[in-house]
Amino acid sequence: MLEDLDKLKSEALEKLEALKDLKELDTWRVNYLGRKGALTQMLRGLSDLPAEERKDAGTAANKLKTLLEETLAQKQDDLKKTELKKRLEESRIDVTLPGNPIRLGRLHPTTQILRETSSIFTAMGFEVVEGPEVETDYYNFEALNIPRGHPARDMWDTLWVDYTNEKGERPMLMRTHTSPMQIRFMERREPPIRVIMPGKVYRYEAIDATHESMFYQIEGLAVDKGITMADLKGTLYEFARRLFGQDRRVRFRCDYFPFVEPGVEMAIDCFICKGKGCRVCKDEGWIEILGAGMVHPDVLRRVNCDPEIYTGFAFGMGLERIPMLKYGIDDIRLFYSNDLRFLEQF
Ligand code: DAH
């Protein structure tokens, strides 16, 4: 029996030594110390021994059991440590490596200028409203005092929608300006009115550095009792100063638009050369930025607003021109050609 125990001891310890992971370790434990394990079997066999052998064998077997249990615990400890170390090694990060850059999106320059202008006008009490890009001849022209055959129609090269009605007319078009929104808004609302109406407009245009077939405009309208040209000038002057700098000067000159009377064009003194003359203002000293005027009485009448009681002013301007002037961008086509080298600069 003692010999058997000795053999078992060296065999068990040898095997234990060779184990490589915790799974193998468990198999080892079952094989030697488990309920049907080799050592357990021997301990059970003690009772079959003659009494004089039993005592020594029992002591030796129990000693071996303790030894195996202790060595097992030790080995288990070692293996756990090695496995943990291995796992740490595998998941190791080098904190000195540069991180993955987080790519930040940005707003399109048109969106930025739209937000900037909108907030200037909302601060002055204007609301912001949007409307349809596919319009009818009535809203885009007729209601704005530009009837069929009127020479002023040539001011807007029009993209007509390929649709003919039962009378053989083509009444649908892509709006050529945001001014039709004046009519739509006044049809729905009574004065006092203070509103800006931004959005896309379309022109049948030979495209070049200063002409796109789609661009943005922002339309403004104020109608109430007692509104005068002084309100128009004051509002647009303040707008120009907030957008282009407090020291801006403005210049109003007569201009013609069928839906206003009188009509004006507003220019600001060149914020690059302060009026001396440079490339941006083409040596003029002045930069035209918008058209405006007092709402024509016929336009008011058309939306059942009595021009004897109410007056108003309106204005309209192209949006892309503003960042073009501010940042010296010389080609409007850059805005909508999705070139990241351009867009990432804003
Ligand atoms: N709609 C005009 C255009 O596209 C701009 C304009 C001029 C709008 C005078 C107005 C205005 O409201 O009063 O050329």
XYZ file of C-alpha atoms and ligand atoms in Angstrom:
360
model
C 0.000 0.000 0.000
C 2.752 2.426 0.956
C 4.488 1.697 -2.281
C 1.296 2.331 -4.221
C 0.918 5.635 -2.427
C 4.468 6.583 -3.326
C 3.879 5.747 -6.969
C 0.645 7.700 -6.953
C 2.397 10.633 -5.339
C 5.150 10.924 -7.919
C 2.753 10.330 -10.808
C 0.251 12.898 -9.571
C 2.837 15.540 -8.845
C 4.544 15.004 -12.170
C 1.303 15.401 -14.049
C 0.294 18.399 -12.009
C 3.565 20.052 -12.836
C 2.940 19.611 -16.564
C -0.564 21.129 -16.565
C -1.033 24.152 -18.782
C -4.442 25.565 -17.971
C -7.276 25.577 -15.486
C -9.353 23.131 -17.494
C -6.623 20.519 -17.414
C -6.222 21.245 -13.742
C -9.849 20.394 -13.084
C -9.518 17.075 -14.909
C -6.477 16.336 -12.772
C -8.433 17.128 -9.602
C -11.241 14.773 -10.620
C -8.761 12.025 -11.506
C -6.932 12.058 -8.158
C -9.049 13.778 -5.571
C -12.559 13.436 -6.991
C -15.161 11.067 -5.623
C -13.927 8.289 -7.908
C -10.345 9.561 -8.023
C -7.293 7.403 -7.520
C -6.435 8.643 -4.038
C -10.049 8.540 -2.865
C -10.254 4.924 -3.991
C -7.138 4.108 -1.961
C -8.498 5.823 1.133
C -11.635 3.732 0.770
C -9.461 0.592 0.405
C -7.853 1.223 3.824
C -10.570 -0.645 5.661
C -9.665 -3.842 3.802
C -6.095 -3.779 5.156
C -4.932 -5.759 8.138
C -4.977 -3.601 11.282
C -1.166 -3.306 11.677
C -0.737 -1.933 8.144
C -3.836 0.254 8.296
C -2.465 2.883 10.710
C 0.702 3.751 8.793
C -1.048 3.552 5.438
C -3.850 5.782 6.736
C -1.400 8.404 7.975
C 0.535 8.323 4.714
C -2.617 8.488 2.576
C -3.971 11.461 4.511
C -0.624 13.184 4.341
C -0.619 12.638 0.583
C -4.152 13.977 0.346
C -3.149 17.159 2.160
C -0.055 17.479 0.014
C -2.000 17.039 -3.217
C -4.663 19.534 -2.098
C -2.078 22.108 -1.166
C -0.090 21.654 -4.353
C -3.323 21.845 -6.316
C -4.240 25.149 -4.654
C -0.777 26.484 -5.346
C -0.885 25.394 -8.988
C -4.362 26.847 -9.378
C -3.092 30.145 -8.075
C -0.144 30.120 -10.467
C -2.303 29.267 -13.468
C -4.816 32.003 -12.659
C -2.035 34.517 -12.472
C -0.528 33.430 -15.775
C -3.897 33.565 -17.504
C -4.643 37.016 -16.153
C -1.240 38.217 -17.256
C -1.826 36.781 -20.723
C -5.190 38.492 -20.990
C -3.755 41.813 -19.863
C -0.956 41.467 -22.353
C -3.401 40.846 -25.190
C -5.640 43.775 -24.317
C -2.779 46.095 -23.655
C -3.092 49.669 -24.967
C -0.303 52.046 -25.602
C -1.496 55.278 -24.038
C 1.247 57.208 -25.782
C -0.150 56.404 -29.257
C -2.053 59.264 -30.914
C -5.836 58.810 -30.612
C -8.268 58.276 -33.462
C -9.309 61.752 -34.579
C -13.043 62.463 -34.167
C -14.284 63.884 -37.441
C -16.456 66.902 -36.834
C -19.166 67.820 -39.287
C -19.855 71.456 -40.102
C -22.688 73.536 -41.453
C -22.804 74.434 -45.125
C -21.827 78.087 -45.685
C -25.340 78.774 -46.996
C -26.869 77.306 -43.829
C -24.541 79.431 -41.739
C -25.442 82.675 -43.487
C -29.130 81.737 -43.474
C -29.014 81.282 -39.720
C -27.071 84.479 -39.207
C -29.440 86.637 -41.275
C -32.503 84.953 -39.786
C -31.338 85.683 -36.265
C -30.706 89.335 -37.103
C -34.270 89.720 -38.353
C -35.942 87.616 -35.655
C -34.202 89.841 -33.097
C -36.038 92.758 -34.762
C -39.380 90.956 -34.401
C -39.650 89.250 -37.781
C -40.943 85.695 -38.047
C -39.541 83.113 -40.477
C -41.749 81.270 -42.979
C -41.013 78.927 -45.882
C -43.019 78.169 -49.003
C -43.175 76.051 -52.165
C -40.418 75.973 -54.790
C -42.771 74.830 -57.534
C -45.009 77.848 -58.067
C -47.768 79.010 -60.341
C -47.526 81.828 -62.837
C -50.065 83.665 -60.683
C -47.936 83.887 -57.519
C -44.562 84.219 -59.208
C -45.658 86.911 -61.707
C -49.338 87.929 -62.085
C -50.044 88.814 -58.473
C -46.776 90.761 -58.363
C -47.885 93.077 -61.184
C -46.073 91.146 -63.875
C -48.832 89.983 -66.254
C -48.252 87.769 -69.289
C -46.445 89.665 -72.002
C -45.056 92.254 -69.558
C -41.486 93.137 -70.555
C -40.376 92.847 -66.902
C -40.752 89.070 -67.218
C -37.405 89.162 -68.990
C -35.806 90.058 -65.656
C -36.319 86.429 -64.631
C -35.267 83.626 -66.979
C -37.814 81.038 -66.053
C -37.749 77.260 -65.820
C -41.257 76.158 -66.731
C -42.698 72.888 -65.499
C -43.636 70.611 -68.383
C -47.356 70.583 -67.671
C -50.165 71.965 -69.837
C -53.656 72.542 -68.422
C -56.987 72.057 -70.213
C -56.834 75.643 -71.547
C -53.516 74.867 -73.224
C -51.551 77.024 -70.763
C -48.368 76.173 -68.900
C -49.104 77.665 -65.460
C -46.428 75.920 -63.376
C -42.833 77.016 -62.919
C -39.870 76.808 -60.570
C -40.090 80.035 -58.580
C -37.607 82.560 -59.917
C -37.560 84.535 -56.667
C -38.991 84.376 -53.154
C -41.333 87.319 -53.766
C -44.393 85.059 -54.439
C -44.269 84.312 -50.715
C -45.335 87.914 -50.074
C -48.675 87.114 -51.717
C -49.064 83.704 -50.082
C -48.347 85.173 -46.666
C -50.676 88.166 -47.024
C -53.502 85.909 -48.251
C -53.361 84.097 -44.930
C -52.559 86.875 -42.506
C -53.813 90.308 -41.550
C -51.417 93.153 -40.733
C -49.396 93.836 -38.661
C -46.973 91.680 -40.640
C -43.251 91.290 -40.111
C -41.848 88.235 -41.826
C -38.808 86.921 -43.662
C -39.132 84.091 -46.155
C -35.907 82.334 -47.159
C -35.542 79.536 -49.685
C -34.297 78.157 -52.966
C -35.030 79.878 -56.272
C -34.386 78.725 -59.828
C -33.291 80.426 -63.040
C -32.950 79.203 -66.604
C -29.404 80.398 -66.735
C -26.181 79.757 -68.607
C -24.105 78.723 -65.597
C -20.849 80.540 -64.912
C -18.881 81.908 -61.959
C -21.632 84.373 -61.057
C -24.741 82.504 -62.245
C -26.232 79.296 -60.889
C -29.539 77.722 -61.918
C -30.373 77.282 -58.236
C -29.507 79.616 -55.409
C -31.011 81.032 -52.224
C -32.904 84.224 -51.627
C -34.335 85.775 -48.539
C -37.486 87.851 -48.840
C -38.681 90.338 -46.247
C -42.084 91.931 -45.756
C -43.505 94.394 -43.245
C -47.069 95.690 -43.529
C -48.927 97.832 -41.016
C -50.605 101.194 -40.575
C -48.192 104.057 -41.097
C -45.151 102.197 -42.423
C -42.945 104.526 -44.463
C -39.770 104.561 -46.472
C -37.981 105.582 -43.262
C -38.884 102.196 -41.730
C -37.485 100.447 -44.784
C -34.252 102.402 -44.595
C -33.884 102.069 -40.841
C -34.494 98.302 -40.849
C -32.142 97.539 -43.723
C -29.464 99.900 -42.439
C -29.495 98.160 -39.080
C -29.399 94.762 -40.811
C -26.381 95.788 -42.895
C -24.519 97.043 -39.836
C -25.176 93.867 -37.843
C -24.074 91.642 -40.721
C -21.176 93.614 -42.160
C -19.966 95.705 -39.231
C -21.167 98.665 -37.173
C -19.247 101.213 -39.251
C -21.045 100.309 -42.518
C -22.678 103.065 -44.515
C -25.578 102.393 -46.860
C -26.682 103.915 -50.129
C -30.180 103.763 -51.565
C -30.804 104.411 -55.235
C -33.902 104.248 -57.379
C -34.546 100.913 -59.024
C -37.467 99.271 -60.732
C -39.372 96.214 -59.583
C -43.020 95.900 -60.701
C -44.307 94.961 -57.240
C -42.922 97.974 -55.350
C -43.305 101.725 -55.735
C -40.957 103.374 -55.228
C -38.354 100.686 -55.735
C -34.763 100.908 -54.523
C -31.484 99.109 -54.611
C -29.387 99.149 -51.478
C -25.613 99.171 -51.473
C -23.149 99.141 -48.595
C -19.783 100.863 -48.631
C -17.120 98.277 -49.391
C -16.087 96.657 -46.103
C -12.754 95.634 -47.618
C -11.473 98.998 -48.853
C -13.954 101.164 -46.901
C -15.011 102.869 -50.123
C -11.618 103.615 -51.645
C -11.976 101.039 -54.411
C -10.727 97.453 -54.617
C -11.240 94.115 -56.387
C -14.292 93.109 -54.302
C -16.246 96.300 -55.076
C -14.757 96.492 -58.571
C -13.333 99.935 -57.751
C -16.815 101.276 -57.131
C -16.471 101.690 -53.376
C -20.040 100.383 -53.104
C -21.495 96.876 -53.175
C -25.120 96.307 -54.127
C -26.677 93.745 -51.839
C -30.451 93.869 -52.204
C -33.572 95.163 -53.890
C -36.398 96.707 -51.908
C -39.303 99.120 -52.037
C -42.699 100.130 -50.740
C -45.263 97.411 -51.486
C -47.226 98.459 -54.578
C -50.862 99.449 -53.801
C -52.074 97.032 -56.486
C -50.287 94.171 -54.761
C -51.973 95.050 -51.471
C -55.361 95.304 -53.185
C -54.905 91.872 -54.726
C -54.771 90.311 -51.262
C -57.697 92.407 -49.996
C -55.539 94.740 -47.993
C -56.705 98.367 -48.278
C -53.752 100.557 -49.372
C -55.569 103.609 -47.975
C -55.172 102.078 -44.514
C -52.065 99.935 -44.773
C -48.624 100.424 -46.246
C -45.567 98.222 -46.203
C -42.069 97.608 -47.403
C -40.479 94.557 -48.975
C -36.959 93.460 -49.784
C -35.213 90.550 -51.401
C -31.623 89.454 -51.654
C -29.431 86.615 -52.803
C -27.853 84.725 -49.928
C -24.703 83.241 -51.474
C -23.479 86.701 -52.378
C -22.950 87.504 -48.714
C -20.332 84.804 -47.923
C -18.887 85.400 -51.403
C -18.214 89.006 -50.449
C -17.205 88.244 -46.872
C -14.690 85.517 -47.739
C -13.691 86.604 -51.228
C -15.218 83.527 -52.941
C -15.189 84.264 -56.649
C -17.230 81.330 -58.006
C -20.819 80.617 -56.959
C -20.595 77.108 -58.449
C -18.403 76.088 -55.496
C -21.387 76.233 -53.164
C -23.291 73.280 -54.590
C -20.612 71.122 -56.212
C -19.968 69.218 -52.950
C -16.225 69.707 -53.001
C -14.988 69.003 -49.463
C -11.852 71.045 -50.023
C -14.159 74.051 -50.294
C -16.786 73.096 -47.718
C -14.253 72.203 -45.020
C -13.049 75.786 -44.927
C -16.232 76.971 -43.216
N -37.521 89.496 -56.244
C -36.470 90.370 -56.707
C -35.473 89.587 -57.552
O -35.424 88.407 -57.480
C -35.780 91.029 -55.551
C -36.655 92.020 -54.845
C -36.608 93.350 -55.205
C -37.511 91.614 -53.845
C -37.406 94.288 -54.571
C -38.307 92.547 -53.214
C -38.239 93.894 -53.581
O -39.152 92.220 -52.224
O -39.022 94.803 -52.932
O -34.756 90.157 -58.286
